[in-house]
Protein backbone atom coordinates (compact mmCIF):
# COMPACT_ATOMS: atom_id res chain seq x y z
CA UNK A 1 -22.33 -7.93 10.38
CA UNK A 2 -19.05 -9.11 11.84
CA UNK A 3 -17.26 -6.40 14.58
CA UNK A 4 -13.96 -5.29 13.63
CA UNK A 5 -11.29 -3.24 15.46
CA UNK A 6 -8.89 -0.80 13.48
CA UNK A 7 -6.21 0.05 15.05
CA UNK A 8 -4.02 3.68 14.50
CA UNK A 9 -6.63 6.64 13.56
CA UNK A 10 -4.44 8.52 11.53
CA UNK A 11 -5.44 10.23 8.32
CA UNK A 12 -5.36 7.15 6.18
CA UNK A 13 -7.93 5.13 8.45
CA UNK A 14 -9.90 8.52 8.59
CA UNK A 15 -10.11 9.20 5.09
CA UNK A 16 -10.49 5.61 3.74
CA UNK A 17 -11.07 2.42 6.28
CA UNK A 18 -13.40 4.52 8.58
CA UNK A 19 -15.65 5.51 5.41
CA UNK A 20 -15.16 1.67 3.46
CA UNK A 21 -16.20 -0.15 6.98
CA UNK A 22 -19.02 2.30 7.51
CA UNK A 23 -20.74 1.30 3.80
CA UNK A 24 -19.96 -2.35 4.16
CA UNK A 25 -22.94 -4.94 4.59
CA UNK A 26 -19.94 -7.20 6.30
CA UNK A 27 -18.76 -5.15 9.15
CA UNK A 28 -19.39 -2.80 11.81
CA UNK A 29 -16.83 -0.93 13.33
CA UNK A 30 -16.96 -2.02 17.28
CA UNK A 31 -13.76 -0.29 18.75
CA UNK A 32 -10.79 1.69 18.17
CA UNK A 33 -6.84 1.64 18.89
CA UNK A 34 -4.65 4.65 19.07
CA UNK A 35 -2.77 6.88 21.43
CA UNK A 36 -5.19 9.90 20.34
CA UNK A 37 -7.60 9.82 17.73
CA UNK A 38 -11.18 8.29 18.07
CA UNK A 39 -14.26 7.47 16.03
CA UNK A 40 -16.99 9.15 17.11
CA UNK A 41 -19.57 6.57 18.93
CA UNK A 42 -17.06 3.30 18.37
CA UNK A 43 -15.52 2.55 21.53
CA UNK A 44 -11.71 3.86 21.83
CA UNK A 45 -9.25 1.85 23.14
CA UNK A 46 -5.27 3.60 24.07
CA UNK A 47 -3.60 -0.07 24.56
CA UNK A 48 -4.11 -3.20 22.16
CA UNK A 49 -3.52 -5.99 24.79
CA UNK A 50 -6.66 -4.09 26.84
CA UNK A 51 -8.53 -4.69 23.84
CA UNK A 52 -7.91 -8.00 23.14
CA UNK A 53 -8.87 -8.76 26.47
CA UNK A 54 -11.93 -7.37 27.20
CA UNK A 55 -13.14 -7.72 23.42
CA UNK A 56 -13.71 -11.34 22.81
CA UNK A 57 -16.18 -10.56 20.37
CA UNK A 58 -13.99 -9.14 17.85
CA UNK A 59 -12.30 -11.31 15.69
CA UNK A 60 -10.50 -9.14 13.04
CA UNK A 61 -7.95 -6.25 13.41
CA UNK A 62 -7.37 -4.40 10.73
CA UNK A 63 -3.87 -2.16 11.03
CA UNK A 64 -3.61 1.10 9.97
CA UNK A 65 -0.26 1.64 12.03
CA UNK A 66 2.98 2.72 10.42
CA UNK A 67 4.95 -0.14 9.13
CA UNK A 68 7.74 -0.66 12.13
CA UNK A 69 4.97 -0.86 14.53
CA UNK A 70 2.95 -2.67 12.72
CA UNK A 71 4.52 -6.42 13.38
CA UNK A 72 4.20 -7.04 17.14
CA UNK A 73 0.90 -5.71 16.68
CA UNK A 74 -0.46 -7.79 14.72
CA UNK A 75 2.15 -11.07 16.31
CA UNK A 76 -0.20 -10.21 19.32
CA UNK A 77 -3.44 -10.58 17.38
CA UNK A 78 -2.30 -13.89 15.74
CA UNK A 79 -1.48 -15.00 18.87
CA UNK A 80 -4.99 -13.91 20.65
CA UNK A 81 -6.56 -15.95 17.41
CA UNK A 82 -7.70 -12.77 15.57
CA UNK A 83 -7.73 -12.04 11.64
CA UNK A 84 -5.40 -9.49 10.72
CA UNK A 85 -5.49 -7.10 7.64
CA UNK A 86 -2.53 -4.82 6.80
CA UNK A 87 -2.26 -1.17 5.37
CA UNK A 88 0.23 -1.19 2.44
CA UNK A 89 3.16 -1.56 2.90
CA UNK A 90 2.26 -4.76 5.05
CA UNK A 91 5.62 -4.70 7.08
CA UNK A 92 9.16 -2.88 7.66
CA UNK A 93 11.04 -5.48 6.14
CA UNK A 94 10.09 -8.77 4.10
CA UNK A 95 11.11 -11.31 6.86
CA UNK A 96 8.51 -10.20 9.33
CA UNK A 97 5.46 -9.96 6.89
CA UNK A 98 7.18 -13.92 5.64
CA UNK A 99 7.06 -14.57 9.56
CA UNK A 100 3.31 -13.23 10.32
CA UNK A 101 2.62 -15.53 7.60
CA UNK A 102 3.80 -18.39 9.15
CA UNK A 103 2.44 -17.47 12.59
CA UNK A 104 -1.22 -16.91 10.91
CA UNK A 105 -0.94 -20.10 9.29
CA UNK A 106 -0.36 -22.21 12.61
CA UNK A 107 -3.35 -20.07 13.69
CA UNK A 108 -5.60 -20.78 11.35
CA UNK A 109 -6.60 -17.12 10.87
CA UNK A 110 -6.27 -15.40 8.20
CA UNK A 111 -3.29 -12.67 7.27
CA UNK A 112 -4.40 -9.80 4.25
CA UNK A 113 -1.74 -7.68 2.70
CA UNK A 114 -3.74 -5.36 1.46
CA UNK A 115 -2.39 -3.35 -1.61
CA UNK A 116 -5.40 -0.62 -2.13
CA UNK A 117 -4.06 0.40 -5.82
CA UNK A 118 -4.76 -3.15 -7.39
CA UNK A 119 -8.31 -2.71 -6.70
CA UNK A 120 -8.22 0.65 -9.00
CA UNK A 121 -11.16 0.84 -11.34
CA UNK A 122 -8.38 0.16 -14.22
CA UNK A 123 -6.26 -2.72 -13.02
CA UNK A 124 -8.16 -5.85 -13.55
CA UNK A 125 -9.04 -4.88 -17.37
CA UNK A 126 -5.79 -3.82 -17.76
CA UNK A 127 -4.06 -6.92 -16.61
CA UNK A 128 -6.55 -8.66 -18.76
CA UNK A 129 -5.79 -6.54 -21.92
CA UNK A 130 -2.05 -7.46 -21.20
CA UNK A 131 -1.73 -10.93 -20.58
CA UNK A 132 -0.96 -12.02 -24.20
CA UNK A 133 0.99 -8.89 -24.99
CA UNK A 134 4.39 -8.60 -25.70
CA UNK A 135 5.80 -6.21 -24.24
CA UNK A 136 8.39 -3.38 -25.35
CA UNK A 137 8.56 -0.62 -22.91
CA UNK A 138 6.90 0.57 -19.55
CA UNK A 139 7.58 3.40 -17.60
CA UNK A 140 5.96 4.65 -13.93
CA UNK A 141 5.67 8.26 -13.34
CA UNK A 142 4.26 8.53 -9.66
CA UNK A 143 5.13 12.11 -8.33
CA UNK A 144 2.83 13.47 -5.43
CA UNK A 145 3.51 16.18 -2.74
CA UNK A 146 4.12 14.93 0.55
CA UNK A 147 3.05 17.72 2.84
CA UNK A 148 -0.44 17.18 1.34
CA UNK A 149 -0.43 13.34 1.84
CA UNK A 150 1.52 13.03 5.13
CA UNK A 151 1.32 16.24 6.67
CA UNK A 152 4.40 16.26 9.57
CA UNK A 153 4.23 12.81 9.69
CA UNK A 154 8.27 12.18 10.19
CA UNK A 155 7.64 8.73 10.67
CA UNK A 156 7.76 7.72 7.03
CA UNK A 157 11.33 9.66 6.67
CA UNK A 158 12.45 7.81 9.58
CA UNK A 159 14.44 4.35 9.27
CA UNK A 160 11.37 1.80 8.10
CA UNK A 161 8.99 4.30 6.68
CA UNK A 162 10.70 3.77 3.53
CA UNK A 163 10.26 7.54 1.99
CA UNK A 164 9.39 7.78 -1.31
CA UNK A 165 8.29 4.24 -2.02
CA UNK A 166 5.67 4.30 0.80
CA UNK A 167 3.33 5.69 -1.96
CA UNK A 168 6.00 4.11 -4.69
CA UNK A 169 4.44 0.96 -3.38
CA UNK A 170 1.13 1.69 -4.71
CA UNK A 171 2.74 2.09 -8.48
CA UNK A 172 5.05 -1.66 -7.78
CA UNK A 173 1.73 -3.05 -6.20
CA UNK A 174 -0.21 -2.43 -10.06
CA UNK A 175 3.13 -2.43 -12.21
CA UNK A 176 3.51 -6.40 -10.34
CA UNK A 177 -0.46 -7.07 -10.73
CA UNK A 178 -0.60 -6.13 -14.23
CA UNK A 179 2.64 -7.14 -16.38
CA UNK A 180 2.44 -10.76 -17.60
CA UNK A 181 5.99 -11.79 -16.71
CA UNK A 182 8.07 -10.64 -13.58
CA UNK A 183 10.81 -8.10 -13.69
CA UNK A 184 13.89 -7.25 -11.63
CA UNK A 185 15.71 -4.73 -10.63
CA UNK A 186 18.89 -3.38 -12.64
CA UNK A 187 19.54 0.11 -11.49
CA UNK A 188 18.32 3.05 -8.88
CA UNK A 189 19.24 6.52 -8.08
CA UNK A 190 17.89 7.12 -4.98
CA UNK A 191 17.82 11.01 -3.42
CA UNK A 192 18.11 11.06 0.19
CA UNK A 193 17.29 15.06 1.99
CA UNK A 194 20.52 15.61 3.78
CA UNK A 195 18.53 15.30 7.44
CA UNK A 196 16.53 12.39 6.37
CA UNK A 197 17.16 8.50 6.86
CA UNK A 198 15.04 7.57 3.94
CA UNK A 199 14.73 8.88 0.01
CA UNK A 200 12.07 11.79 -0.89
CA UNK A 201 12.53 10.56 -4.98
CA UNK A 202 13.99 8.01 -6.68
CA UNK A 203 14.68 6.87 -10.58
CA UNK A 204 14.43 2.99 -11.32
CA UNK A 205 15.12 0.63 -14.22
CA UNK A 206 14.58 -3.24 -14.31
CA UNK A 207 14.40 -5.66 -16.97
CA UNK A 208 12.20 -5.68 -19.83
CA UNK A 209 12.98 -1.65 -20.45
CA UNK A 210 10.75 -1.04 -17.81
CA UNK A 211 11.95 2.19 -15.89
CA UNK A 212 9.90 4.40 -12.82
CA UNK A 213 10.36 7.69 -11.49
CA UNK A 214 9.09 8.62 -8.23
CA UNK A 215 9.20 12.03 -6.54
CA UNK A 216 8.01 13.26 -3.55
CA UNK A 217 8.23 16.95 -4.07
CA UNK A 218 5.32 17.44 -6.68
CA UNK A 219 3.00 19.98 -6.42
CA UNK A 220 0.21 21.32 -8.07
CA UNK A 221 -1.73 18.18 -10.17
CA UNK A 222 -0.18 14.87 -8.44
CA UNK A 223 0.49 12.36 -11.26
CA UNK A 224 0.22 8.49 -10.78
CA UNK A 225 0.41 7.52 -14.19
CA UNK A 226 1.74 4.24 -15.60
CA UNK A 227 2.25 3.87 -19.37
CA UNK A 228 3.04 0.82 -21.38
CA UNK A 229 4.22 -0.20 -24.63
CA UNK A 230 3.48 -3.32 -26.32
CA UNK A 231 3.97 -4.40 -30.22
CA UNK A 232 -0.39 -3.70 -30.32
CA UNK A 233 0.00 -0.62 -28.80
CA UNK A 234 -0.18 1.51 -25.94
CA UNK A 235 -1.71 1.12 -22.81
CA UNK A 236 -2.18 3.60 -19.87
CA UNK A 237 -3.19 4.44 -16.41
CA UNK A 238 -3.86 7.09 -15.33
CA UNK A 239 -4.93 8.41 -11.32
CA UNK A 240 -3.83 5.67 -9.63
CA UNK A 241 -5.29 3.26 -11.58
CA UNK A 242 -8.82 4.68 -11.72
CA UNK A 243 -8.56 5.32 -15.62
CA UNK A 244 -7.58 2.98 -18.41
CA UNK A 245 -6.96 3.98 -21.79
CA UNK A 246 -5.79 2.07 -24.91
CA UNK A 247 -4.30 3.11 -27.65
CA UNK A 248 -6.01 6.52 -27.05
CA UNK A 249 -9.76 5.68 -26.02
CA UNK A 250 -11.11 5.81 -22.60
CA UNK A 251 -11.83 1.96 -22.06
CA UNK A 252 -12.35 1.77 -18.38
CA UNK A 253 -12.88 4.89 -15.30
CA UNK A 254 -14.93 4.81 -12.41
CA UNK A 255 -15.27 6.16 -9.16
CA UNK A 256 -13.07 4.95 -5.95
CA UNK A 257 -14.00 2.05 -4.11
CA UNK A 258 -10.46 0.71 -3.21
CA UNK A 259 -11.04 0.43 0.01
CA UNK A 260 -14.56 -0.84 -0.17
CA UNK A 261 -12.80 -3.45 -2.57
CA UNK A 262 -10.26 -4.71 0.07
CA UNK A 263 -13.29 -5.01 2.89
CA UNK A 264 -14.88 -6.92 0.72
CA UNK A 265 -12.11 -9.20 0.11
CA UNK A 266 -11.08 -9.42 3.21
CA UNK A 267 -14.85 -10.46 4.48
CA UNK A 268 -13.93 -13.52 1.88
CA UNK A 269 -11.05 -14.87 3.24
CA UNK A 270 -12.07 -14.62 6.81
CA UNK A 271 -15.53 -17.09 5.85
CA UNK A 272 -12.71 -19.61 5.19
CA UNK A 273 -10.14 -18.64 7.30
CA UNK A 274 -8.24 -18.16 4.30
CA UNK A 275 -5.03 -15.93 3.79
CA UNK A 276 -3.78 -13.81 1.22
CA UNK A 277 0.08 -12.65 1.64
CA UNK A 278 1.93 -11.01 -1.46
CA UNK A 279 5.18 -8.97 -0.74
CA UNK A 280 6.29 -8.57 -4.40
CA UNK A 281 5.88 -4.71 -4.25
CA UNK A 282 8.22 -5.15 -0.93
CA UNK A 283 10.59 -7.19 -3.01
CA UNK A 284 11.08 -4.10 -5.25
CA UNK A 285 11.66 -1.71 -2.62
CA UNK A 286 13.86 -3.80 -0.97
CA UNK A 287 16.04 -4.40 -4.41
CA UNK A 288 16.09 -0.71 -4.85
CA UNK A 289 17.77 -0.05 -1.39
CA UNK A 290 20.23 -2.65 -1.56
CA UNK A 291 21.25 -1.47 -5.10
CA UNK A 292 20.73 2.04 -5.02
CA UNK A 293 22.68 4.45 -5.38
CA UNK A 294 22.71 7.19 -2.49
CA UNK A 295 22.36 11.11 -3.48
CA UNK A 296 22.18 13.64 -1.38
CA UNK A 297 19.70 16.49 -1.86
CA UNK A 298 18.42 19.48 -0.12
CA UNK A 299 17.27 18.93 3.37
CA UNK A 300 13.54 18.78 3.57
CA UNK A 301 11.16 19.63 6.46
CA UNK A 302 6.94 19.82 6.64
């Protein structure tokens, strides 16, 4: 099995890389990065460039850190010849992920932008079922509860963490996998807390009569649900992706292995030093900050 290192042990890399690395035939966990949390029995590491150094051995980093972070990190891995995968959203801003690219490239390692959602039990048969359709109508309803997700994590309402569309990205990452011709932005309402840099909901509409909302203030049952219309009929996901139904029967549901899924893509592109770099969802959230329009809400604290 080939050692990896995954940097920031926060409750994504907890919940979901620690568990997908541990179950892979392709990798074994050999050390950690972060200022405090640890795996137990993996070597734990507080500073990157001290890993680098005295880690020859590992060739791949995978990054769990926030996205404004996230760049020099992995510019220093590049640079030390190390793969790199990336947590969604791969970077703070589209130029940097564009430049990592480049940088990997020259490398010859390989970049991942991993987008978790796309490998949803539902996606791929979904994507299939569409690609001939014409389509009439979509609409994203992704509406989750924060405090349960990101518990005082004030990072992701800071400048960079992108609010709302750091899970929003999950819903672009499928809506962009699965429609068979790109859409663009028209119109956003955007709903910024009045002590917050970045928006807790958000109401979108591009071309094709394709329209999202996204909320960050659910509670109760979180809905990730994606519906669209076509001139055969209906298709929708529902969970995240996990279930697929069309025109009213259950065609597709399984349990998670998202994360499995990008570990074993990733273990792909690193056999050929391959890369794999989309920033489509990014594109989206971008669009939607330039042209959106700024409310102001209640304030909002964990």
């Amino acid at each position: 099995m080939r050692p990896i290192c995954l940097v920031g042990i926060g409750k994504i890399a907890v919940d979901q890389h620690v568990p997908a690395i541990a179950a892979s035939p392709d990798w074994t966990l050999a050390a950690t990065v972060s200022r405090a949390g640890t795996v137990d029995g993996v070597p734990a590491y507080t500073d990157f460039a001290q890993m680098l150094a005295e880690r020859p051995d590992i060739d791949t980093v995978s990054l769990c850190l926030p996205p404004v972070p996230r760049y020099d990190y992995a510019a220093a891995a590049i640079a030390a010849g190390r793969h790199v995968m990336l947590e969604k959203p791969p970077g703070a801003t589209l130029a940097e992920v564009q430049a990592l690219a480049a940088m990997a490239q020259d490398a010859g390692v390989t970049l991942y932008t991993t987008w978790h959602s796309r490998m949803a039990k539902g996606v791929a048969p979904a994507k299939a079922w569409l690609a001939d359709k014409i389509i009439t109508a979509a609409h994203i309803t992704w509406k989750e509860d924060v405090r349960r997700w990101h518990p005082g994590q004030d990072w992701v309402f800071a400048p960079g963490g992108m609010g709302v569309f750091d899970p929003g990205s999950n819903a672009l990452s499928i809506m962009t996998e699965i429609l068979p011709a790109p859409v663009h932005l028209r119109q956003a309402d955007l709903s910024f807390p009045a002590n917050r840099d970045t928006p807790i909901a958000a109401e979108l509409a591009w071309t094709g009569n394709v329209t999202g909302s996204f909320d960050w203030r659910q509670t109760g049952p979180q809905s990730w649900d994606i519906t669209v219309e076509t001139t055969d009929g209906t298709l929708a996901l529902h969970d995240g992706g996990a279930q697929l139904v069309i025109n009213g029967a259950d065609v597709e549901s399984g349990p998670d292995r998202e994360y499995p899924a990008l570990y074993d893509r990733m273990a792909a592109l690193v056999k050929t030093a391959a890369s794999e770099v989309d920033i489509t969802p990014m594109i989206h959230i971008a669009d939607a900050l330039t042209l959106g329009k700024r409310h102001v809400v209640d304030a909002f604290d964990f």
